[in-house]
XYZ file of N, CA and C in Angstrom:
285
model
N 25.018 -51.224 -11.888
C 23.841 -51.481 -12.811
C 22.802 -50.326 -12.786
N 22.238 -50.005 -13.884
C 21.192 -48.944 -14.023
C 19.821 -49.520 -13.754
N 19.128 -48.889 -12.938
C 17.637 -49.301 -12.931
C 16.763 -48.436 -13.808
N 15.540 -48.791 -14.080
C 14.585 -48.005 -14.980
C 14.393 -46.666 -14.294
N 14.532 -46.659 -12.903
C 14.235 -45.365 -12.250
C 15.328 -44.295 -12.435
N 16.453 -44.783 -12.831
C 17.602 -43.762 -12.909
C 17.708 -43.269 -14.373
N 16.935 -43.820 -15.247
C 17.092 -43.226 -16.646
C 16.105 -42.258 -16.898
N 16.546 -41.058 -17.338
C 15.605 -40.015 -17.704
C 15.428 -39.939 -19.101
N 14.165 -39.644 -19.589
C 13.952 -39.665 -21.013
C 13.505 -38.213 -21.234
N 14.298 -37.685 -22.233
C 14.105 -36.250 -22.551
C 13.020 -36.023 -23.647
N 12.378 -35.052 -23.527
C 11.360 -34.690 -24.365
C 12.055 -33.953 -25.591
N 11.658 -34.143 -26.793
C 12.592 -33.767 -28.078
C 12.521 -32.143 -28.116
N 11.612 -31.517 -27.336
C 11.627 -30.068 -27.387
C 12.707 -29.500 -26.663
N 13.196 -30.332 -25.579
C 14.297 -29.925 -24.857
C 15.706 -30.035 -25.559
N 15.818 -30.744 -26.569
C 16.977 -31.022 -27.356
C 17.285 -30.049 -28.310
N 18.348 -29.101 -28.285
C 18.590 -28.044 -29.366
C 18.969 -28.755 -30.707
N 18.414 -27.995 -31.684
C 18.701 -28.480 -33.040
C 20.200 -27.940 -33.439
N 20.604 -28.491 -34.492
C 22.007 -27.996 -34.915
C 22.019 -26.635 -35.349
N 20.870 -26.091 -35.931
C 20.730 -24.476 -36.202
C 20.859 -23.770 -34.777
N 20.179 -24.311 -33.727
C 20.214 -23.697 -32.488
C 21.595 -23.571 -32.018
N 22.398 -24.648 -31.999
C 23.703 -24.742 -31.442
C 24.501 -23.840 -32.227
N 24.427 -23.724 -33.549
C 25.282 -23.033 -34.385
C 25.013 -21.475 -34.178
N 23.812 -21.016 -33.826
C 23.399 -19.740 -33.470
C 24.144 -19.428 -32.050
N 24.101 -20.374 -31.169
C 24.619 -20.078 -29.919
C 26.250 -19.992 -29.897
N 26.719 -20.826 -30.756
C 28.228 -20.695 -30.984
C 28.589 -19.384 -31.642
N 27.856 -18.910 -32.565
C 28.167 -17.778 -33.308
C 28.149 -16.457 -32.542
N 27.402 -16.619 -31.406
C 27.316 -15.547 -30.423
C 28.592 -15.409 -29.480
N 29.331 -16.499 -29.442
C 30.462 -16.427 -28.430
C 31.716 -15.821 -29.182
N 32.759 -15.488 -28.413
C 33.901 -14.944 -28.955
C 34.692 -15.920 -29.718
N 34.490 -17.332 -29.344
C 35.178 -18.359 -30.182
C 34.515 -18.543 -31.499
N 33.105 -18.404 -31.548
C 32.354 -18.464 -32.708
C 32.738 -17.329 -33.766
N 32.881 -16.141 -33.238
C 33.187 -14.996 -34.007
C 34.600 -15.010 -34.625
N 35.420 -15.509 -33.803
C 36.855 -15.852 -34.398
C 36.949 -17.019 -35.433
N 36.128 -17.954 -35.314
C 35.957 -18.988 -36.224
C 35.459 -18.606 -37.587
N 34.448 -17.718 -37.528
C 33.895 -17.045 -38.672
C 34.859 -16.178 -39.430
N 35.589 -15.467 -38.663
C 36.602 -14.657 -39.282
C 37.762 -15.334 -39.957
N 38.044 -16.361 -39.366
C 39.198 -17.367 -39.896
C 38.493 -17.930 -41.074
N 37.251 -18.397 -41.228
C 36.729 -18.911 -42.403
C 36.610 -18.034 -43.679
N 36.278 -16.582 -43.251
C 36.225 -15.648 -44.183
C 37.639 -15.490 -44.961
N 38.598 -15.382 -44.044
C 40.101 -15.152 -44.419
C 40.526 -16.362 -45.431
N 40.134 -17.642 -44.931
C 40.469 -18.913 -45.623
C 39.838 -18.758 -47.114
N 38.742 -18.345 -47.145
C 37.906 -18.312 -48.477
C 38.548 -17.213 -49.373
N 39.158 -16.181 -48.859
C 39.853 -15.300 -49.551
C 41.252 -15.589 -50.044
N 41.671 -16.670 -49.447
C 43.135 -17.178 -49.643
C 44.167 -16.613 -48.641
N 43.685 -16.217 -47.663
C 44.480 -15.359 -46.696
C 44.404 -16.208 -45.401
N 45.111 -15.756 -44.234
C 44.901 -16.366 -42.957
C 45.922 -17.492 -42.776
N 45.891 -18.222 -41.802
C 46.713 -19.328 -41.360
C 46.538 -20.452 -42.416
N 47.444 -21.410 -42.618
C 47.356 -22.607 -43.453
C 46.267 -23.373 -42.833
N 45.446 -24.155 -43.583
C 44.425 -24.926 -42.955
C 44.179 -26.059 -44.248
N 43.727 -27.262 -43.772
C 43.506 -28.269 -44.658
C 42.239 -28.043 -45.312
N 41.390 -27.215 -44.913
C 40.160 -26.947 -45.640
C 40.265 -25.777 -46.768
N 41.473 -25.062 -46.725
C 41.694 -24.010 -47.720
C 41.664 -24.601 -49.103
N 41.112 -23.747 -50.043
C 41.125 -24.044 -51.471
C 42.040 -23.252 -52.243
N 42.526 -22.172 -51.613
C 43.524 -21.366 -52.289
C 44.304 -20.507 -51.266
N 45.571 -20.238 -51.734
C 46.436 -19.554 -50.713
C 47.204 -18.393 -51.663
N 46.841 -17.161 -51.378
C 47.362 -16.139 -51.981
C 48.450 -15.166 -51.449
N 48.635 -15.517 -50.124
C 49.548 -14.632 -49.282
C 49.332 -13.242 -49.431
N 50.305 -12.432 -50.014
C 50.103 -11.003 -50.181
C 49.890 -10.520 -51.574
N 49.569 -11.549 -52.475
C 49.518 -11.143 -53.971
C 47.965 -11.000 -54.310
N 47.698 -10.467 -55.409
C 46.309 -10.356 -55.948
C 46.152 -11.086 -57.296
N 47.406 -11.551 -57.848
C 47.310 -12.179 -59.098
C 46.822 -13.570 -58.784
N 46.212 -14.307 -59.911
C 45.830 -15.557 -59.679
C 46.989 -16.589 -59.508
N 46.985 -17.569 -58.715
C 48.197 -18.526 -58.569
C 48.538 -19.298 -59.687
N 49.707 -19.435 -60.090
C 50.164 -20.102 -61.219
C 50.321 -21.671 -60.824
N 50.302 -22.050 -59.640
C 50.506 -23.518 -59.101
C 49.306 -24.132 -58.637
N 49.026 -25.262 -59.171
C 47.868 -26.001 -58.788
C 48.453 -27.143 -57.956
N 48.045 -27.258 -56.603
C 48.543 -28.326 -55.762
C 47.523 -29.357 -55.647
N 47.843 -30.475 -56.118
C 46.864 -31.647 -56.069
C 47.267 -32.454 -54.717
N 46.282 -32.607 -53.860
C 46.521 -33.583 -52.708
C 45.292 -34.195 -52.190
N 45.412 -35.038 -51.351
C 44.227 -35.682 -50.727
C 43.432 -34.793 -49.896
N 42.174 -34.854 -49.696
C 41.359 -34.079 -48.970
C 41.783 -33.919 -47.453
N 42.250 -35.055 -46.915
C 42.608 -35.197 -45.461
C 43.931 -34.519 -45.124
N 44.724 -34.387 -46.253
C 46.092 -33.791 -46.050
C 47.000 -34.682 -45.241
N 46.786 -36.080 -45.508
C 47.524 -37.011 -44.639
C 48.726 -37.554 -45.476
N 48.789 -37.350 -46.860
C 49.836 -37.881 -47.598
C 51.109 -37.249 -47.244
N 52.077 -38.077 -46.905
C 53.393 -37.518 -46.497
C 54.177 -36.883 -47.533
N 53.993 -37.316 -48.822
C 54.653 -36.421 -49.924
C 53.966 -35.288 -50.134
N 52.620 -35.186 -49.979
C 51.905 -33.844 -50.147
C 52.326 -32.866 -49.112
N 52.583 -33.410 -47.942
C 52.923 -32.682 -46.677
C 54.200 -31.887 -46.849
N 55.133 -32.604 -47.492
C 56.428 -31.947 -47.784
C 56.289 -30.809 -48.930
N 55.538 -31.076 -49.801
C 55.342 -29.998 -50.923
C 54.550 -28.785 -50.302
N 53.349 -29.042 -49.375
C 52.787 -28.038 -48.900
C 53.520 -27.210 -47.924
N 54.557 -27.858 -47.156
C 55.415 -27.023 -46.211
C 56.292 -26.199 -47.012
N 56.859 -26.679 -48.274
C 57.561 -25.936 -49.018
C 56.926 -24.681 -49.700
N 55.663 -24.978 -50.102
C 54.856 -23.871 -50.651
C 54.609 -22.737 -49.585
N 54.195 -23.255 -48.596
C 53.997 -22.186 -47.354
C 55.352 -21.458 -46.946
N 56.370 -22.095 -46.820
C 57.653 -21.602 -46.428
C 58.146 -20.629 -47.425
N 57.801 -20.924 -48.674
C 58.424 -20.040 -49.792
C 57.422 -18.966 -50.185
N 56.077 -19.004 -49.551
C 55.030 -18.117 -49.790
C 54.733 -18.161 -51.209
N 54.643 -19.219 -51.977
C 54.191 -19.412 -53.370
C 52.647 -19.582 -53.420
N 52.063 -18.641 -53.851
C 50.542 -18.760 -54.138
C 50.182 -19.983 -54.907
N 49.087 -20.662 -54.444
C 48.598 -21.952 -55.025
C 47.168 -22.116 -54.780
N 46.578 -22.820 -55.785
C 45.188 -23.332 -55.663
C 45.262 -24.934 -55.268
N 44.407 -25.360 -54.409
C 44.247 -26.744 -54.075
C 43.260 -27.528 -54.794
N 43.503 -28.577 -55.430
C 42.486 -29.449 -56.093
C 42.437 -30.763 -55.342
């Protein structure tokens, strides 16, 4: 059982904001790597990711394929198509 004496109440000044936490994370090696991966993903490069909106691989031309899938990438039928596009390195846009 908890007694009132064992409960500590924090002052809101002691609790970091989301911006503070984001700044602290950005200064770490993991945070730097995450930002680099995000920039690559926005350019259509890097590793496959459910948040990617475009995949270009090594091409500069606009993709001819539009891949319609759920936002969580849980659909088993979409996963099969996604794996095929990745293995064949076919550039695509995700809607």
